[in-house]
Amino acid sequence: MDIAVAGAGIAGLSCAAFLARDGHRVSIFDQFDEPAPIGSGVVIQSTGQAVLSRLALLEKLKEFGAPIERLYGVVAASGHTALDVRLNTGADNKTGVGIHRASLFHILFGAARDAGVNFETGKKIIGAGDKYLEFSGGSHSPAFDLLIDAMGVHSPLIEREKTTLGYGALWVNVTTPRGDAFLPRSIEQRYYRSSKAVGLMPIGKPPGAAAELSALFWNLRGDHFDDWRAHGLACWKDEVLALWPALAPVLEEILDADQFVFARYAHDAIASPVEGRLIHIGDAWHAASPQLGQGANMALLDAFALARSLREHSDYNVAIKTFLKLRHRHVQLYQAMSAMFTPVYQSDSEVLPLVRDALAGPLSGVWFVSKLLAAMVSGTLGAPSLENLK
């Protein structure tokens, strides 16, 4: 088939690579003159790793990324453990891989290019017809047999209400700190209620980087962003150090507010990702907060499931039913869990963090709870069997 993919993000690049390898003629359309990643770090869990393995990219992921074995959160005021999830207690006993988005983009872009994908840049997509994409300025693409929307939650190919969550996060890359003050191979966080949190996540060594990097993130309400900039870095650093004094050497690397990316999040899923010959994947289908860290992994699963369904079934309608069967339940489950857990870690509530702090730490030490938490965070809970990804 002749296939158009709208958007050169994780979902679009991985889907295009799979489809091109299967012999389809694939073109990716993106508004940037040169496709490039936006953001800081992501964690590729067992499910995402299984997909990247099918593209023969797992070793490159590990080369550029950093292993993550544990999620550990502490209530700053009391020092009590509020979260302790060991990822290698899951059924597949695998760790996550923290990676800079630029590294993941580099890996997937290379795979798509090597598979023969055609890149059409400088194309701002504003709509779609039955067989073509519409661009700003009144032009449109040639006709395609299939259109794949991988443009994220703000895709112009979907009519949806504004779903931006109240809280977002500031992200900045820093040199990975060493020493006994920090846990190795871990995502560490310090909390004040659920309104303030600072975290540190290893993201490996991107191409050309001189040292291993970590992503430092800070919870921030979207309507407070302008005030944050106006108050200056010194004020913000004081807040951070009040929660986590050991970060003092790390903060010395941060000299300008422009070093940060402010990420806004959304929670929404459309009823069906399929509209005739237009298919929505990734965040265009199901956006969620980053609390379970599954956005990139879900996008990779969508890409694989769609490509495999089209490969195994020549009848388009049967292929689409197979795609939905593979993904729909998993998407619904993680949408529900994201909606449930987000207010516990990002909200103005005074009650929810008290419940979290009283229960989450002690329960995470119970063996069956720890396995459940590991499955939730690794994305294997409710997912298609990893054997089915082979």
GROMACS .gro file of N, CA and C in nm, residues 194-265:
model
  216
  194SER      N    1   0.122   1.685   4.719
  194SER     CA    2   0.122   1.644   4.577
  194SER      C    3   0.136   1.765   4.486
  195SER      N    4   0.165   1.879   4.546
  195SER     CA    5   0.177   2.003   4.468
  195SER      C    6   0.321   2.033   4.430
  196LYS      N    7   0.417   1.981   4.507
  196LYS     CA    8   0.557   2.001   4.475
  196LYS      C    9   0.628   1.867   4.470
  197ALA      N   10   0.710   1.849   4.370
  197ALA     CA   11   0.792   1.728   4.361
  197ALA      C   12   0.911   1.757   4.272
  198VAL      N   13   1.024   1.704   4.309
  198VAL     CA   14   1.143   1.712   4.225
  198VAL      C   15   1.194   1.570   4.206
  199GLY      N   16   1.238   1.539   4.086
  199GLY     CA   17   1.285   1.404   4.057
  199GLY      C   18   1.407   1.405   3.969
  200LEU      N   19   1.478   1.294   3.970
  200LEU     CA   20   1.599   1.278   3.891
  200LEU      C   21   1.594   1.142   3.823
  201MET      N   22   1.607   1.141   3.690
  201MET     CA   23   1.595   1.018   3.613
  201MET      C   24   1.715   1.002   3.519
  202PRO      N   25   1.791   0.894   3.530
  202PRO     CA   26   1.902   0.871   3.437
  202PRO      C   27   1.850   0.855   3.294
  203ILE      N   28   1.916   0.920   3.198
  203ILE     CA   29   1.873   0.910   3.058
  203ILE      C   30   1.988   0.876   2.965
  204GLY      N   31   2.098   0.826   3.020
  204GLY     CA   32   2.205   0.775   2.936
  204GLY      C   33   2.293   0.881   2.875
  205LYS      N   34   2.357   0.843   2.766
  205LYS     CA   35   2.455   0.929   2.700
  205LYS      C   36   2.416   0.946   2.554
  206PRO      N   37   2.350   1.057   2.521
  206PRO     CA   38   2.309   1.080   2.383
  206PRO      C   39   2.430   1.088   2.290
  207PRO      N   40   2.410   1.066   2.159
  207PRO     CA   41   2.520   1.079   2.064
  207PRO      C   42   2.587   1.215   2.074
  208GLY      N   43   2.718   1.215   2.090
  208GLY     CA   44   2.792   1.341   2.098
  208GLY      C   45   2.805   1.398   2.237
  209ALA      N   46   2.733   1.342   2.335
  209ALA     CA   47   2.741   1.393   2.473
  209ALA      C   48   2.874   1.354   2.537
  210ALA      N   49   2.924   1.439   2.623
  210ALA     CA   50   3.053   1.414   2.688
  210ALA      C   51   3.040   1.329   2.813
  211ALA      N   52   2.920   1.321   2.870
  211ALA     CA   53   2.902   1.249   2.996
  211ALA      C   54   2.761   1.191   3.003
  212GLU      N   55   2.742   1.099   3.098
  212GLU     CA   56   2.609   1.045   3.124
  212GLU      C   57   2.519   1.156   3.178
  213LEU      N   58   2.394   1.158   3.130
  213LEU     CA   59   2.301   1.263   3.169
  213LEU      C   60   2.184   1.206   3.251
  214SER      N   61   2.124   1.294   3.327
  214SER     CA   62   1.997   1.265   3.394
  214SER      C   63   1.901   1.379   3.366
  215ALA      N   64   1.774   1.348   3.370
  215ALA     CA   65   1.670   1.450   3.354
  215ALA      C   66   1.620   1.490   3.492
  216LEU      N   67   1.630   1.618   3.523
  216LEU     CA   68   1.575   1.673   3.647
  216LEU      C   69   1.437   1.728   3.616
  217PHE      N   70   1.334   1.688   3.692
  217PHE     CA   71   1.199   1.737   3.665
  217PHE      C   72   1.135   1.793   3.791
  218TRP      N   73   1.046   1.889   3.768
  218TRP     CA   74   0.983   1.964   3.877
  218TRP      C   75   0.836   1.985   3.844
  219ASN      N   76   0.746   1.940   3.932
  219ASN     CA   77   0.603   1.963   3.912
  219ASN      C   78   0.571   2.112   3.911
  220LEU      N   79   0.487   2.155   3.819
  220LEU     CA   80   0.449   2.296   3.815
  220LEU      C   81   0.311   2.309   3.750
  221ARG      N   82   0.225   2.385   3.815
  221ARG     CA   83   0.095   2.413   3.755
  221ARG      C   84   0.114   2.498   3.630
  222GLY      N   85   0.035   2.467   3.528
  222GLY     CA   86   0.048   2.539   3.402
  222GLY      C   87   0.026   2.687   3.415
  223ASP      N   88  -0.069   2.727   3.500
  223ASP     CA   89  -0.097   2.870   3.515
  223ASP      C   90   0.003   2.940   3.607
  224HIS      N   91   0.102   2.866   3.657
  224HIS     CA   92   0.208   2.925   3.739
  224HIS      C   93   0.339   2.940   3.663
  225PHE      N   94   0.341   2.900   3.536
  225PHE     CA   95   0.467   2.900   3.462
  225PHE      C   96   0.524   3.041   3.446
  226ASP      N   97   0.441   3.137   3.410
  226ASP     CA   98   0.490   3.274   3.393
  226ASP      C   99   0.545   3.330   3.524
  227ASP      N  100   0.477   3.299   3.636
  227ASP     CA  101   0.526   3.343   3.765
  227ASP      C  102   0.661   3.280   3.799
  228TRP      N  103   0.675   3.152   3.763
  228TRP     CA  104   0.802   3.083   3.787
  228TRP      C  105   0.917   3.154   3.716
  229ARG      N  106   0.896   3.192   3.591
  229ARG     CA  107   1.000   3.263   3.517
  229ARG      C  108   1.026   3.401   3.579
  230ALA      N  109   0.919   3.467   3.619
  230ALA     CA  110   0.935   3.603   3.674
  230ALA      C  111   1.012   3.603   3.806
  231HIS      N  112   0.993   3.501   3.888
  231HIS     CA  113   1.059   3.496   4.019
  231HIS      C  114   1.207   3.464   4.009
  232GLY      N  115   1.248   3.401   3.898
  232GLY     CA  116   1.390   3.375   3.879
  232GLY      C  117   1.436   3.241   3.932
  233LEU      N  118   1.553   3.198   3.881
  233LEU     CA  119   1.606   3.067   3.917
  233LEU      C  120   1.645   3.056   4.063
  234ALA      N  121   1.695   3.164   4.121
  234ALA     CA  122   1.739   3.158   4.260
  234ALA      C  123   1.625   3.118   4.352
  235CYS      N  124   1.509   3.176   4.329
  235CYS     CA  125   1.391   3.143   4.409
  235CYS      C  126   1.354   2.996   4.392
  236TRP      N  127   1.355   2.950   4.266
  236TRP     CA  128   1.322   2.809   4.240
  236TRP      C  129   1.423   2.715   4.304
  237LYS      N  130   1.550   2.747   4.294
  237LYS     CA  131   1.653   2.661   4.353
  237LYS      C  132   1.636   2.649   4.503
  238ASP      N  133   1.594   2.756   4.567
  238ASP     CA  134   1.568   2.749   4.711
  238ASP      C  135   1.457   2.650   4.742
  239GLU      N  136   1.353   2.650   4.659
  239GLU     CA  137   1.243   2.554   4.678
  239GLU      C  138   1.291   2.411   4.660
  240VAL      N  139   1.371   2.390   4.557
  240VAL     CA  140   1.423   2.255   4.530
  240VAL      C  141   1.509   2.206   4.647
  241LEU      N  142   1.599   2.290   4.692
  241LEU     CA  143   1.690   2.250   4.799
  241LEU      C  144   1.618   2.227   4.930
  242ALA      N  145   1.504   2.293   4.949
  242ALA     CA  146   1.424   2.269   5.070
  242ALA      C  147   1.370   2.126   5.069
  243LEU      N  148   1.346   2.072   4.952
  243LEU     CA  149   1.297   1.935   4.941
  243LEU      C  150   1.411   1.833   4.936
  244TRP      N  151   1.523   1.871   4.869
  244TRP     CA  152   1.629   1.774   4.845
  244TRP      C  153   1.764   1.845   4.847
  245PRO      N  154   1.822   1.866   4.963
  245PRO     CA  155   1.947   1.942   4.974
  245PRO      C  156   2.062   1.882   4.895
  246ALA      N  157   2.063   1.750   4.875
  246ALA     CA  158   2.174   1.685   4.805
  246ALA      C  159   2.187   1.728   4.660
  247LEU      N  160   2.084   1.795   4.607
  247LEU     CA  161   2.088   1.839   4.467
  247LEU      C  162   2.170   1.966   4.447
  248ALA      N  163   2.225   2.023   4.552
  248ALA     CA  164   2.297   2.149   4.539
  248ALA      C  165   2.403   2.149   4.428
  249PRO      N  166   2.490   2.046   4.419
  249PRO     CA  167   2.589   2.045   4.310
  249PRO      C  168   2.525   2.034   4.172
  250VAL      N  169   2.414   1.964   4.165
  250VAL     CA  170   2.345   1.948   4.036
  250VAL      C  171   2.289   2.081   3.988
  251LEU      N  172   2.233   2.158   4.080
  251LEU     CA  173   2.170   2.284   4.043
  251LEU      C  174   2.271   2.387   3.993
  252GLU      N  175   2.398   2.368   4.025
  252GLU     CA  176   2.500   2.462   3.978
  252GLU      C  177   2.513   2.461   3.825
  253GLU      N  178   2.470   2.353   3.762
  253GLU     CA  179   2.477   2.344   3.615
  253GLU      C  180   2.366   2.424   3.547
  254ILE      N  181   2.263   2.460   3.623
  254ILE     CA  182   2.146   2.526   3.566
  254ILE      C  183   2.163   2.676   3.584
  255LEU      N  184   2.186   2.747   3.473
  255LEU     CA  185   2.217   2.889   3.478
  255LEU      C  186   2.114   2.978   3.413
  256ASP      N  187   2.023   2.918   3.336
  256ASP     CA  188   1.929   2.998   3.257
  256ASP      C  189   1.796   2.924   3.248
  257ALA      N  190   1.687   2.999   3.260
  257ALA     CA  191   1.554   2.938   3.250
  257ALA      C  192   1.530   2.876   3.113
  258ASP      N  193   1.603   2.924   3.012
  258ASP     CA  194   1.586   2.870   2.877
  258ASP      C  195   1.644   2.730   2.863
  259GLN      N  196   1.714   2.682   2.963
  259GLN     CA  197   1.761   2.543   2.961
  259GLN      C  198   1.646   2.446   2.980
  260PHE      N  199   1.534   2.493   3.033
  260PHE     CA  200   1.421   2.406   3.065
  260PHE      C  201   1.326   2.389   2.947
  261VAL      N  202   1.260   2.275   2.946
  261VAL     CA  203   1.142   2.253   2.863
  261VAL      C  204   1.025   2.238   2.959
  262PHE      N  205   0.916   2.310   2.933
  262PHE     CA  206   0.797   2.293   3.015
  262PHE      C  207   0.699   2.205   2.940
  263ALA      N  208   0.673   2.089   2.995
  263ALA     CA  209   0.583   1.991   2.932
  263ALA      C  210   0.445   2.001   2.994
  264ARG      N  211   0.346   2.022   2.910
  264ARG     CA  212   0.206   2.020   2.953
  264ARG      C  213   0.146   1.884   2.917
  265TYR      N  214   0.062   1.831   3.003
  265TYR     CA  215   0.009   1.697   2.982
  265TYR      C  216  -0.142   1.701   2.963
   0.00000   0.00000   0.00000
